[in-house]
Amino acid sequence: MKRIGVLTSGGDAPGMNAAIRAVVRKAIYHGLEVYGIYQGYQGLISGHIKKMEIGSVGDIIHRGGTILHSARCPEFQSADGQKKGLKQLIEHGIEGVVVIGGDGSYRGAKALTDLGYPCIGVPGTIDNDIVGTEFTIGFDTALNTVIDAVDKIRDTASSHERTFIVEVMGRSAGDLALWAGLAAGAETIVIPEEPIDMEAMKVRLLKGLERGKKHSIIIVAEGVMSGSEFAEKVTEITGIDTRVSVLGHMQRGGSPTAADRMLASRLGAKAVELLLAGKGGRAVGVECNELIDYDITEATSLPHKLDLDIYRLSKELSI
Ligand code: F6P
């Protein structure tokens, strides 16, 4: 293999730049040429592709977002769109592609794989919902962003003796809400993977008030319902007045944490190693802090599972 491509697709995640840097530098170190494909699969279809040099990834390891830009591309879900993308890759002489993104991006990589084209998936999403890896690039940074926001909300909740509902991203996964809820000491965590017992929540809230507790933080994953919908339910069954904070896209921004920079650097380099070894149709990930690679079909066909031990622990600690 002489020439590879790299793209970022779907929702951006802090650490994507560190992953791009690792792909470019590792590839050049091993004598490969690297082409950046801009705006994800959208740019692949339209041929927005440029050669990347060592310096093109200088001064980006600490920056959030992605220098290659990103997009959601419905056209690439069709066989026609995929063929157009493949044509561009062939015309540019690109023999393998590293796709950095979430589950939608992996489905695109799987489609190229099915067309016989070598692709490696690198997990980049704040949702932490890629099957086969314990962590995705961006999750740790987003988690810290949410915790920082909740800590601040707690200050005002405490001053005003209020109950706050904080809506957290994650699409249909509850990882971000759960980890943030545990690490920020939320009283209640509402995630799509577990049914919420409204009666038990009511008892807990009211008991807390009885023993002098003045404020509460409830974290709601967006995959369950919106923060304001949940707030209405809380007020309806408890009579408690609430305030709602929707953290929104701030969760996707910011400088990546050390953990995300490390993960991104290691996984980006690992993806290049696989291409150099002539492998395609693989996804890279981390398990017990060891790098792994596995069939990308596993990532696209199996359901994501969240660690329910953490959910049980959060319940024990928020009595
Ligand atoms: O997948 C990342 C994510 O931020 C999800 O948590 C969220 O549901 C979605 O993307 C939002 O997408 P968009 O930025 O397209 O509105």
Short mmCIF file of C-alpha atoms and ligand atoms in Angstrom, two decimals:
data_model
loop_
_atom_site.label_atom_id
_atom_site.label_comp_id
_atom_site.label_asym_id
_atom_site.label_seq_id
_atom_site.Cartn_x
_atom_site.Cartn_y
_atom_site.Cartn_z
CA MET A 1 0.00 0.00 0.00
CA LYS A 2 1.41 3.38 -1.03
CA ARG A 3 -1.39 5.89 -0.50
CA ILE A 4 -4.12 6.04 2.14
CA GLY A 5 -6.96 8.41 2.97
CA VAL A 6 -8.45 9.62 6.23
CA LEU A 7 -11.84 11.15 6.95
CA THR A 8 -13.93 12.20 9.93
CA SER A 9 -17.67 11.78 9.74
CA GLY A 10 -20.84 12.24 11.79
CA GLY A 11 -20.88 14.31 14.97
CA ASP A 12 -17.44 15.72 15.74
CA ALA A 13 -15.71 14.62 18.92
CA PRO A 14 -12.79 16.09 20.87
CA GLY A 15 -9.70 14.05 20.01
CA MET A 16 -10.55 13.59 16.33
CA ASN A 17 -7.71 15.97 15.47
CA ALA A 18 -5.29 13.95 17.59
CA ALA A 19 -6.44 10.84 15.69
CA ILE A 20 -5.96 12.54 12.30
CA ARG A 21 -2.49 13.64 13.38
CA ALA A 22 -1.62 10.08 14.41
CA VAL A 23 -2.85 8.64 11.10
CA VAL A 24 -0.92 11.20 9.03
CA ARG A 25 2.32 11.04 11.01
CA LYS A 26 2.33 7.25 11.40
CA ALA A 27 1.64 6.81 7.68
CA ILE A 28 4.34 9.26 6.59
CA TYR A 29 6.80 7.73 9.05
CA HIS A 30 6.25 4.41 7.27
CA GLY A 31 6.63 5.88 3.80
CA LEU A 32 2.97 6.22 2.84
CA GLU A 33 1.26 9.19 1.24
CA VAL A 34 -1.83 10.44 3.04
CA TYR A 35 -4.86 12.20 1.60
CA GLY A 36 -7.36 14.07 3.74
CA ILE A 37 -10.98 13.61 2.67
CA TYR A 38 -12.94 16.70 3.76
CA GLN A 39 -16.55 16.80 5.10
CA GLY A 40 -16.77 13.05 5.63
CA TYR A 41 -18.56 10.95 3.03
CA GLN A 42 -20.00 14.13 1.52
CA GLY A 43 -16.50 15.24 0.54
CA LEU A 44 -15.66 11.74 -0.61
CA ILE A 45 -18.56 11.76 -3.07
CA SER A 46 -17.69 15.24 -4.34
CA GLY A 47 -13.95 14.60 -4.46
CA HIS A 48 -12.95 17.14 -1.81
CA ILE A 49 -9.63 15.39 -1.26
CA LYS A 50 -6.19 16.90 -0.60
CA LYS A 51 -2.72 15.56 0.13
CA MET A 52 -1.61 15.98 3.73
CA GLU A 53 1.97 16.65 4.74
CA ILE A 54 3.67 16.35 8.14
CA GLY A 55 3.08 20.04 8.86
CA SER A 56 -0.62 19.91 7.99
CA VAL A 57 -1.32 18.23 11.31
CA GLY A 58 1.00 20.43 13.39
CA ASP A 59 -0.52 22.35 16.29
CA ILE A 60 -3.80 20.39 16.31
CA ILE A 61 -3.38 17.73 19.01
CA HIS A 62 -4.93 20.02 21.60
CA ARG A 63 -7.78 21.34 19.45
CA GLY A 64 -11.39 20.17 19.59
CA GLY A 65 -13.44 19.63 16.43
CA THR A 66 -11.87 18.23 13.28
CA ILE A 67 -9.63 20.00 10.77
CA LEU A 68 -11.07 17.71 8.08
CA HIS A 69 -14.58 18.94 8.93
CA SER A 70 -17.46 16.54 9.24
CA ALA A 71 -20.91 15.97 7.84
CA ARG A 72 -23.86 13.65 8.00
CA CYS A 73 -24.35 12.31 4.48
CA PRO A 74 -27.65 10.58 3.65
CA GLU A 75 -26.47 10.10 0.04
CA PHE A 76 -23.75 7.71 1.19
CA GLN A 77 -26.43 5.41 2.61
CA SER A 78 -27.44 4.53 -0.96
CA ALA A 79 -25.60 2.09 -3.21
CA ASP A 80 -25.28 4.86 -5.77
CA GLY A 81 -23.60 7.23 -3.28
CA GLN A 82 -21.23 4.48 -2.14
CA LYS A 83 -20.21 3.74 -5.74
CA LYS A 84 -19.54 7.43 -6.36
CA GLY A 85 -17.32 7.52 -3.27
CA LEU A 86 -15.46 4.39 -4.33
CA LYS A 87 -14.89 5.88 -7.78
CA GLN A 88 -13.25 8.94 -6.21
CA LEU A 89 -10.97 6.76 -4.11
CA ILE A 90 -9.89 4.77 -7.15
CA GLU A 91 -9.37 7.92 -9.25
CA HIS A 92 -7.17 9.42 -6.52
CA GLY A 93 -5.16 6.20 -6.25
CA ILE A 94 -6.09 5.86 -2.59
CA GLU A 95 -5.78 2.21 -1.59
CA GLY A 96 -7.25 2.22 1.91
CA VAL A 97 -9.18 4.60 4.16
CA VAL A 98 -9.23 5.30 7.88
CA VAL A 99 -12.73 6.37 8.93
CA ILE A 100 -12.93 8.23 12.24
CA GLY A 101 -16.48 8.54 13.53
CA GLY A 102 -19.49 6.96 15.18
CA ASP A 103 -21.93 4.22 14.23
CA GLY A 104 -23.20 5.93 11.04
CA SER A 105 -19.60 6.40 9.89
CA TYR A 106 -18.92 2.73 10.59
CA ARG A 107 -21.89 1.74 8.45
CA GLY A 108 -20.32 3.72 5.60
CA ALA A 109 -16.97 1.98 6.17
CA LYS A 110 -18.77 -1.37 6.21
CA ALA A 111 -20.43 -0.53 2.89
CA LEU A 112 -17.03 0.22 1.31
CA THR A 113 -15.68 -2.99 2.83
CA ASP A 114 -18.53 -4.92 1.21
CA LEU A 115 -17.49 -3.39 -2.12
CA GLY A 116 -14.07 -4.95 -1.55
CA TYR A 117 -12.34 -1.74 -0.43
CA PRO A 118 -10.01 -1.74 2.64
CA CYS A 119 -11.38 0.45 5.45
CA ILE A 120 -10.48 0.73 9.10
CA GLY A 121 -12.94 2.21 11.62
CA VAL A 122 -11.60 4.38 14.44
CA PRO A 123 -14.24 5.09 17.12
CA GLY A 124 -14.78 8.84 17.45
CA THR A 125 -17.95 9.90 19.20
CA ILE A 126 -18.89 11.43 22.53
CA ASP A 127 -21.70 8.84 22.80
CA ASN A 128 -19.37 5.90 23.66
CA ASP A 129 -21.76 3.63 21.81
CA ILE A 130 -19.48 1.74 19.42
CA VAL A 131 -19.72 -1.99 19.97
CA GLY A 132 -16.41 -3.78 20.63
CA THR A 133 -14.46 -0.97 22.30
CA GLU A 134 -14.72 0.09 25.92
CA PHE A 135 -14.11 3.71 25.07
CA THR A 136 -14.54 5.98 22.08
CA ILE A 137 -12.48 9.08 21.34
CA GLY A 138 -14.25 12.14 22.74
CA PHE A 139 -16.20 10.42 25.48
CA ASP A 140 -13.80 11.33 28.27
CA THR A 141 -13.66 15.00 27.25
CA ALA A 142 -17.44 15.25 26.93
CA LEU A 143 -17.81 13.53 30.28
CA ASN A 144 -15.55 16.10 31.91
CA THR A 145 -17.48 18.90 30.21
CA VAL A 146 -20.77 17.56 31.58
CA ILE A 147 -19.32 17.09 35.06
CA ASP A 148 -17.98 20.64 35.05
CA ALA A 149 -21.41 21.96 34.00
CA VAL A 150 -23.23 19.90 36.62
CA ASP A 151 -20.83 21.07 39.34
CA LYS A 152 -21.72 24.64 38.42
CA ILE A 153 -25.43 23.91 38.27
CA ARG A 154 -25.14 22.32 41.71
CA ASP A 155 -23.82 25.61 43.13
CA THR A 156 -26.90 27.52 41.99
CA ALA A 157 -29.24 24.61 42.78
CA SER A 158 -27.90 24.63 46.29
CA SER A 159 -28.17 28.42 46.71
CA HIS A 160 -31.78 28.45 45.53
CA GLU A 161 -32.75 25.07 47.00
CA ARG A 162 -33.91 23.86 43.63
CA THR A 163 -34.26 20.64 41.72
CA PHE A 164 -32.47 20.74 38.37
CA ILE A 165 -33.01 18.51 35.39
CA VAL A 166 -29.90 18.34 33.19
CA GLU A 167 -30.38 16.95 29.68
CA VAL A 168 -27.30 15.21 28.36
CA MET A 169 -26.45 14.02 24.81
CA GLY A 170 -25.78 10.43 23.83
CA ARG A 171 -28.36 9.74 21.12
CA SER A 172 -29.86 6.36 22.08
CA ALA A 173 -27.05 5.47 24.51
CA GLY A 174 -27.00 6.36 28.19
CA ASP A 175 -23.24 6.17 28.79
CA LEU A 176 -22.57 9.90 28.97
CA ALA A 177 -25.54 10.50 31.28
CA LEU A 178 -24.67 7.55 33.48
CA TRP A 179 -20.97 8.23 33.89
CA ALA A 180 -21.56 11.95 34.37
CA GLY A 181 -24.36 11.25 36.83
CA LEU A 182 -22.18 8.98 38.94
CA ALA A 183 -19.11 11.22 38.79
CA ALA A 184 -21.07 14.39 39.55
CA GLY A 185 -23.12 12.78 42.32
CA ALA A 186 -26.53 13.22 40.71
CA GLU A 187 -29.49 12.07 42.77
CA THR A 188 -31.26 10.46 39.83
CA ILE A 189 -29.99 9.27 36.45
CA VAL A 190 -32.43 8.52 33.67
CA ILE A 191 -31.06 6.42 30.79
CA PRO A 192 -32.66 4.59 27.86
CA GLU A 193 -31.20 1.22 28.88
CA GLU A 194 -33.14 1.04 32.18
CA PRO A 195 -36.78 1.83 32.90
CA ILE A 196 -37.29 4.71 35.30
CA ASP A 197 -39.37 3.96 38.35
CA MET A 198 -41.13 7.32 38.79
CA GLU A 199 -42.66 6.29 42.11
CA ALA A 200 -39.26 5.36 43.57
CA MET A 201 -37.83 8.63 42.29
CA LYS A 202 -40.67 10.57 43.94
CA VAL A 203 -40.11 8.82 47.28
CA ARG A 204 -36.37 9.51 47.08
CA LEU A 205 -36.90 13.19 46.25
CA LEU A 206 -39.47 13.74 49.00
CA LYS A 207 -37.46 11.78 51.60
CA GLY A 208 -34.45 13.91 50.74
CA LEU A 209 -36.48 17.06 51.35
CA GLU A 210 -37.73 15.64 54.67
CA ARG A 211 -34.21 15.07 55.95
CA GLY A 212 -33.26 18.64 55.04
CA LYS A 213 -31.77 18.10 51.60
CA LYS A 214 -32.30 21.34 49.74
CA HIS A 215 -31.47 20.54 46.15
CA SER A 216 -31.39 17.69 43.68
CA ILE A 217 -29.76 17.03 40.35
CA ILE A 218 -31.50 14.74 37.89
CA ILE A 219 -29.57 13.79 34.76
CA VAL A 220 -31.69 12.76 31.80
CA ALA A 221 -30.19 11.16 28.70
CA GLU A 222 -31.65 12.69 25.55
CA GLY A 223 -32.46 9.18 24.32
CA VAL A 224 -35.19 8.89 26.96
CA MET A 225 -36.95 12.21 26.51
CA SER A 226 -36.17 15.91 26.62
CA GLY A 227 -35.24 17.58 29.88
CA SER A 228 -38.38 19.71 29.80
CA GLU A 229 -40.65 16.71 29.23
CA PHE A 230 -39.06 15.01 32.20
CA ALA A 231 -39.32 18.17 34.30
CA GLU A 232 -43.07 18.27 33.64
CA LYS A 233 -43.41 14.70 34.86
CA VAL A 234 -41.41 15.43 38.00
CA THR A 235 -43.55 18.46 38.84
CA GLU A 236 -46.74 16.53 38.06
CA ILE A 237 -45.99 13.70 40.49
CA THR A 238 -44.08 15.56 43.23
CA GLY A 239 -45.32 19.13 43.01
CA ILE A 240 -41.68 20.26 43.09
CA ASP A 241 -40.76 23.26 40.96
CA THR A 242 -37.79 22.49 38.72
CA ARG A 243 -35.34 24.19 36.38
CA VAL A 244 -34.02 22.61 33.19
CA SER A 245 -30.54 22.87 31.64
CA VAL A 246 -29.95 21.46 28.18
CA LEU A 247 -26.19 21.17 27.74
CA GLY A 248 -26.42 20.66 23.97
CA HIS A 249 -23.50 20.95 21.60
CA MET A 250 -21.11 22.41 24.15
CA GLN A 251 -20.63 18.72 25.06
CA ARG A 252 -18.93 18.14 21.70
CA GLY A 253 -16.46 21.02 21.90
CA GLY A 254 -13.32 21.86 23.79
CA SER A 255 -9.75 20.73 24.04
CA PRO A 256 -9.46 16.94 24.40
CA THR A 257 -8.40 15.51 27.75
CA ALA A 258 -5.12 13.64 28.14
CA ALA A 259 -7.06 10.36 28.06
CA ASP A 260 -8.66 11.25 24.72
CA ARG A 261 -5.38 12.45 23.20
CA MET A 262 -3.72 9.19 24.23
CA LEU A 263 -6.58 7.04 22.95
CA ALA A 264 -6.77 8.95 19.67
CA SER A 265 -3.01 8.76 19.09
CA ARG A 266 -2.87 5.04 19.82
CA LEU A 267 -5.96 4.12 17.79
CA GLY A 268 -5.05 6.32 14.81
CA ALA A 269 -1.61 4.71 14.63
CA LYS A 270 -3.09 1.23 15.05
CA ALA A 271 -5.43 1.82 12.10
CA VAL A 272 -2.45 2.63 9.87
CA GLU A 273 -0.62 -0.49 11.08
CA LEU A 274 -3.57 -2.60 9.96
CA LEU A 275 -3.63 -1.03 6.51
CA LEU A 276 0.15 -1.50 6.24
CA ALA A 277 -0.40 -5.18 7.08
CA GLY A 278 -2.85 -5.38 4.18
CA LYS A 279 -5.91 -5.63 6.39
CA GLY A 280 -9.30 -4.02 5.79
CA GLY A 281 -12.80 -4.32 7.16
CA ARG A 282 -11.53 -3.94 10.72
CA ALA A 283 -12.41 -1.66 13.61
CA VAL A 284 -9.90 -0.65 16.26
CA GLY A 285 -10.67 -0.25 19.91
CA VAL A 286 -9.49 -0.62 23.45
CA GLU A 287 -10.17 -3.32 26.01
CA CYS A 288 -8.57 -3.27 29.48
CA ASN A 289 -6.25 -0.56 28.11
CA GLU A 290 -4.96 -2.92 25.39
CA LEU A 291 -5.47 -2.04 21.73
CA ILE A 292 -7.63 -4.49 19.82
CA ASP A 293 -9.00 -4.86 16.32
CA TYR A 294 -12.04 -6.80 15.19
CA ASP A 295 -14.36 -7.30 12.23
CA ILE A 296 -16.17 -4.04 11.51
CA THR A 297 -19.37 -6.06 10.99
CA GLU A 298 -19.35 -6.75 14.72
CA ALA A 299 -19.51 -3.03 15.40
CA THR A 300 -22.31 -2.42 12.91
CA SER A 301 -24.51 -5.42 13.63
CA LEU A 302 -24.51 -5.93 17.39
CA PRO A 303 -26.37 -3.75 19.90
CA HIS A 304 -24.35 -1.49 22.17
CA LYS A 305 -24.37 -2.53 25.83
CA LEU A 306 -23.82 -0.14 28.69
CA ASP A 307 -22.17 -1.25 31.92
CA LEU A 308 -25.13 -1.82 34.21
CA ASP A 309 -22.86 -2.32 37.24
CA ILE A 310 -22.21 1.41 37.07
CA TYR A 311 -25.95 2.07 37.03
CA ARG A 312 -26.47 -0.15 40.09
CA LEU A 313 -23.59 1.59 41.86
CA SER A 314 -25.04 5.01 41.09
CA LYS A 315 -28.28 3.95 42.74
CA GLU A 316 -26.47 2.72 45.84
CA LEU A 317 -24.49 5.93 46.14
CA SER A 318 -27.37 8.33 45.61
CA ILE A 319 -29.56 7.23 48.52
O1 F6P B 1 -23.46 11.44 18.01
C1 F6P B 1 -23.06 12.61 18.66
C2 F6P B 1 -24.26 13.49 18.95
O2 F6P B 1 -23.78 14.65 19.58
C3 F6P B 1 -25.36 12.84 19.75
O3 F6P B 1 -25.06 12.77 21.12
C4 F6P B 1 -26.52 13.73 19.42
O4 F6P B 1 -27.75 13.05 19.57
C5 F6P B 1 -26.27 14.07 17.98
O5 F6P B 1 -24.89 13.87 17.75
C6 F6P B 1 -26.66 15.46 17.57
O6 F6P B 1 -26.44 15.57 16.22
P1 F6P B 1 -26.41 16.93 15.42
O7 F6P B 1 -25.17 17.66 15.81
O8 F6P B 1 -26.44 16.53 13.99
O9 F6P B 1 -27.63 17.69 15.85
#
